[in-house]
mmCIF file of C-alpha atoms in Angstrom:
data_model
loop_
_atom_site.group_PDB
_atom_site.id
_atom_site.type_symbol
_atom_site.label_atom_id
_atom_site.label_comp_id
_atom_site.label_asym_id
_atom_site.label_seq_id
_atom_site.Cartn_x
_atom_site.Cartn_y
_atom_site.Cartn_z
ATOM 1 C CA MET A 575 80.969 76.318 105.482
ATOM 2 C CA ASP A 576 80.284 79.360 103.341
ATOM 3 C CA ALA A 577 82.572 79.290 100.290
ATOM 4 C CA VAL A 578 82.556 83.073 99.849
ATOM 5 C CA PHE A 579 83.514 83.655 103.487
ATOM 6 C CA THR A 580 86.230 81.016 103.131
ATOM 7 C CA LEU A 581 87.694 82.883 100.161
ATOM 8 C CA ALA A 582 87.483 86.149 102.118
ATOM 9 C CA TRP A 583 89.377 84.888 105.163
ATOM 10 C CA GLN A 584 91.898 82.936 103.094
ATOM 11 C CA HIS A 585 92.673 86.045 101.061
ATOM 12 C CA ALA A 586 92.959 88.144 104.243
ATOM 13 C CA ALA A 587 95.328 85.522 105.721
ATOM 14 C CA GLY A 588 97.500 85.575 102.598
ATOM 15 C CA LEU A 589 96.573 82.067 101.450
ATOM 16 C CA VAL A 590 94.916 83.320 98.251
ATOM 17 C CA ARG A 591 97.070 85.755 96.299
ATOM 18 C CA PRO A 592 95.445 88.650 94.457
ATOM 19 C CA GLU A 593 96.366 87.188 91.050
ATOM 20 C CA ASP A 594 94.426 84.030 91.999
ATOM 21 C CA LEU A 595 91.210 85.927 92.752
ATOM 22 C CA PRO A 596 89.780 85.715 89.198
ATOM 23 C CA MET A 597 89.956 81.909 89.219
ATOM 24 C CA ALA A 598 88.550 81.758 92.752
ATOM 25 C CA ALA A 599 85.679 84.008 91.634
ATOM 26 C CA ALA A 600 85.025 81.746 88.638
ATOM 27 C CA GLU A 601 84.878 78.741 90.966
ATOM 28 C CA LEU A 602 82.355 80.553 93.164
ATOM 29 C CA LEU A 603 80.233 81.338 90.095
ATOM 30 C CA ALA A 604 80.369 77.678 89.076
ATOM 31 C CA ALA A 605 79.220 76.762 92.595
ATOM 32 C CA GLY A 606 76.142 78.985 92.227
ATOM 33 C CA GLU A 607 77.235 82.294 93.745
ATOM 34 C CA ASP A 608 76.372 85.384 91.724
ATOM 35 C CA SER A 609 76.892 89.129 91.890
ATOM 36 C CA PRO A 610 77.955 91.752 89.337
ATOM 37 C CA ALA A 611 81.361 92.311 90.939
ATOM 38 C CA LEU A 612 81.963 88.559 91.267
ATOM 39 C CA CYS A 613 81.221 88.138 87.538
ATOM 40 C CA ASP A 614 83.543 91.034 86.727
ATOM 41 C CA LEU A 615 86.290 89.571 88.921
ATOM 42 C CA ALA A 616 85.904 86.130 87.313
ATOM 43 C CA GLY A 617 86.375 87.709 83.888
ATOM 44 C CA ARG A 618 89.644 89.385 84.803
ATOM 45 C CA GLY A 619 93.105 87.976 84.172
ATOM 46 C CA ARG A 620 95.983 87.181 86.505
ATOM 47 C CA GLY A 621 97.926 90.157 85.175
ATOM 48 C CA GLU A 622 95.370 92.787 86.213
ATOM 49 C CA PRO A 623 96.498 95.362 88.779
ATOM 50 C CA THR A 624 96.314 93.923 92.288
ATOM 51 C CA ALA A 625 94.371 96.909 93.593
ATOM 52 C CA ASP A 626 91.666 96.393 90.950
ATOM 53 C CA LEU A 627 91.284 92.703 91.764
ATOM 54 C CA GLU A 628 91.110 93.350 95.500
ATOM 55 C CA GLU A 629 88.579 96.142 95.024
ATOM 56 C CA LEU A 630 86.377 93.805 92.992
ATOM 57 C CA LEU A 631 86.623 91.219 95.764
ATOM 58 C CA ARG A 632 85.572 93.853 98.317
ATOM 59 C CA GLU A 633 82.610 94.812 96.105
ATOM 60 C CA ALA A 634 81.604 91.172 95.594
ATOM 61 C CA LEU A 635 81.715 90.498 99.336
ATOM 62 C CA GLU A 636 79.509 93.521 99.952
ATOM 63 C CA GLU A 637 77.052 92.503 97.225
ATOM 64 C CA LEU A 638 76.885 88.963 98.625
ATOM 65 C CA GLY A 639 76.465 90.113 102.227
ATOM 66 C CA VAL A 640 79.731 88.632 103.430
ATOM 67 C CA PRO A 641 81.852 90.600 105.907
ATOM 68 C CA ARG A 642 85.479 91.324 105.038
ATOM 69 C CA PRO A 643 87.530 89.677 107.762
ATOM 70 C CA ASP A 644 90.211 91.772 109.403
ATOM 71 C CA SER A 645 93.620 90.235 109.997
ATOM 72 C CA GLY A 646 92.670 89.040 113.491
ATOM 73 C CA LEU A 647 89.610 87.146 112.277
ATOM 74 C CA ALA A 648 91.574 85.746 109.326
ATOM 75 C CA GLU A 649 94.251 84.458 111.730
ATOM 76 C CA ARG A 650 91.581 82.870 113.939
ATOM 77 C CA CYS A 651 90.044 81.179 110.898
ATOM 78 C CA LEU A 652 93.466 79.913 109.820
ATOM 79 C CA LEU A 653 94.138 78.486 113.296
ATOM 80 C CA ARG A 654 90.759 76.736 113.239
ATOM 81 C CA SER A 655 91.411 75.406 109.744
ATOM 82 C CA LEU A 656 94.854 74.095 110.718
ATOM 83 C CA ALA A 657 93.433 72.407 113.817
ATOM 84 C CA ALA A 658 90.657 70.793 111.782
ATOM 85 C CA GLY A 659 93.257 69.571 109.283
ATOM 86 C CA VAL A 660 95.338 67.979 112.041
ATOM 87 C CA VAL A 661 92.282 66.312 113.589
ATOM 88 C CA ALA A 662 91.115 64.998 110.198
ATOM 89 C CA GLY A 663 94.583 63.656 109.419
ATOM 90 C CA GLU A 664 94.912 65.977 106.411
ATOM 91 C CA LEU A 665 97.849 67.803 108.039
ATOM 92 C CA THR A 666 100.612 66.623 110.304
ATOM 93 C CA PRO A 667 101.527 68.828 113.255
ATOM 94 C CA LYS A 668 104.755 69.631 111.377
ATOM 95 C CA GLU A 669 102.776 70.779 108.305
ATOM 96 C CA ALA A 670 100.489 72.873 110.522
ATOM 97 C CA ALA A 671 103.559 74.502 112.082
ATOM 98 C CA GLY A 672 104.847 75.322 108.607
ATOM 99 C CA ARG A 673 101.634 77.191 107.782
ATOM 100 C CA ALA A 674 101.340 79.121 111.043
ATOM 101 C CA TRP A 675 103.441 82.145 111.881
ATOM 102 C CA HIS A 676 104.710 83.822 115.024
ATOM 103 C CA GLY A 677 102.519 86.637 116.180
ATOM 104 C CA MET A 678 99.350 84.662 115.521
ATOM 105 C CA GLY A 679 96.872 84.623 118.308
ATOM 106 C CA GLU A 680 96.721 88.261 119.367
ATOM 107 C CA THR A 681 92.925 88.197 118.960
ATOM 108 C CA ALA A 682 92.548 84.461 119.606
ATOM 109 C CA THR A 683 90.279 82.832 122.134
ATOM 110 C CA ASP A 684 91.897 80.806 124.908
ATOM 111 C CA VAL A 685 91.648 77.488 123.036
ATOM 112 C CA GLU A 686 92.915 79.087 119.815
ATOM 113 C CA TRP A 687 95.829 80.561 121.725
ATOM 114 C CA GLN A 688 96.674 77.177 123.282
ATOM 115 C CA PHE A 689 96.755 75.583 119.835
ATOM 116 C CA ALA A 690 98.859 78.429 118.381
ATOM 117 C CA GLU A 691 101.257 78.205 121.308
ATOM 118 C CA ALA A 692 101.630 74.433 120.903
ATOM 119 C CA VAL A 693 102.122 74.618 117.126
ATOM 120 C CA LEU A 694 104.652 77.416 117.390
ATOM 121 C CA ARG A 695 106.596 75.923 120.312
ATOM 122 C CA MET A 696 109.122 74.715 117.757
ATOM 123 C CA CYS A 697 110.422 78.067 116.591
ATOM 124 C CA CYS A 698 111.044 77.293 112.922
ATOM 125 C CA SER A 699 111.206 74.498 110.362
ATOM 126 C CA SER A 700 114.946 74.010 110.921
ATOM 127 C CA CYS A 701 114.275 73.550 114.654
ATOM 128 C CA LEU A 702 111.629 70.970 113.808
ATOM 129 C CA VAL A 703 113.983 69.069 111.528
ATOM 130 C CA GLU A 704 116.727 69.128 114.148
ATOM 131 C CA VAL A 705 114.439 67.910 116.928
ATOM 132 C CA GLU A 706 112.838 65.306 114.658
ATOM 133 C CA THR A 707 116.266 64.032 113.608
ATOM 134 C CA TYR A 708 118.164 64.152 116.886
ATOM 135 C CA ASN A 709 115.488 63.920 119.566
ATOM 136 C CA ALA A 710 112.644 61.784 118.277
ATOM 137 C CA GLU A 711 111.115 61.470 121.747
ATOM 138 C CA ALA A 712 110.781 65.253 122.124
ATOM 139 C CA PHE A 713 109.427 65.541 118.590
ATOM 140 C CA HIS A 714 106.744 62.891 119.214
ATOM 141 C CA ALA A 715 105.795 64.567 122.504
ATOM 142 C CA TRP A 716 105.379 67.853 120.628
ATOM 143 C CA GLU A 717 103.247 66.133 117.953
ATOM 144 C CA GLN A 718 101.003 64.717 120.683
ATOM 145 C CA GLU A 719 100.718 68.136 122.327
ATOM 146 C CA VAL A 720 99.722 69.733 119.011
ATOM 147 C CA SER A 721 97.250 66.944 118.227
ATOM 148 C CA ALA A 722 95.623 67.268 121.663
ATOM 149 C CA ALA A 723 95.340 71.054 121.346
ATOM 150 C CA ALA A 724 93.923 70.638 117.828
ATOM 151 C CA ALA A 725 91.253 68.229 119.091
ATOM 152 C CA ILE A 726 90.197 70.671 121.821
ATOM 153 C CA LEU A 727 90.074 73.550 119.345
ATOM 154 C CA ALA A 728 88.186 71.556 116.710
ATOM 155 C CA ALA A 729 85.549 70.674 119.322
ATOM 156 C CA ALA A 730 85.136 74.285 120.527
ATOM 157 C CA ALA A 731 81.737 75.722 119.668
ATOM 158 C CA ASP A 732 82.720 79.329 119.002
ATOM 159 C CA SER A 733 84.362 78.848 115.597
ATOM 160 C CA PRO A 734 84.352 81.739 113.138
ATOM 161 C CA LEU A 735 84.543 79.095 110.388
ATOM 162 C CA GLY A 736 80.907 78.261 111.015
ATOM 163 C CA TRP A 737 79.797 81.687 109.818
ATOM 164 C CA THR A 738 76.928 81.516 107.373
ATOM 165 C CA ARG A 739 75.048 84.171 105.469
ATOM 166 C CA ARG A 740 71.470 84.899 106.227
ATOM 167 C CA ARG A 741 69.734 84.505 102.888
#
């Protein structure tokens, strides 16, 4: 997976805060990526104005030939990442539900939508805790539903996470 694209979609999805962009840029430089704006961003501090940091990220993406994901693509990437985490055993369905949000899936493919729907069937973390505590059978059925939907999504061939730059 392309590390620059990953940073781009994670920032667009709100997983990487603007003040964390300088460190993320430094990590990309250490991994072998290079552009003037990326170097400039890596040299900035956490206290820089958010607009300046985000503008440098936009410039670095352009210089590196990486598209800036819109919110729909960022949400799709997040859904794919959550599903992959569930399949790999890195995330439980409950953890995936805690990282997803209602309203996801407006631009999703059918299999992405099925996963989002399954994950978000439990409306909030307090609902999950209540069901887990007082109705273990329903909770385990939900976990199985999420795991099955994650496996289908992880196997789907049309993943935006597989995007790679043409060099």
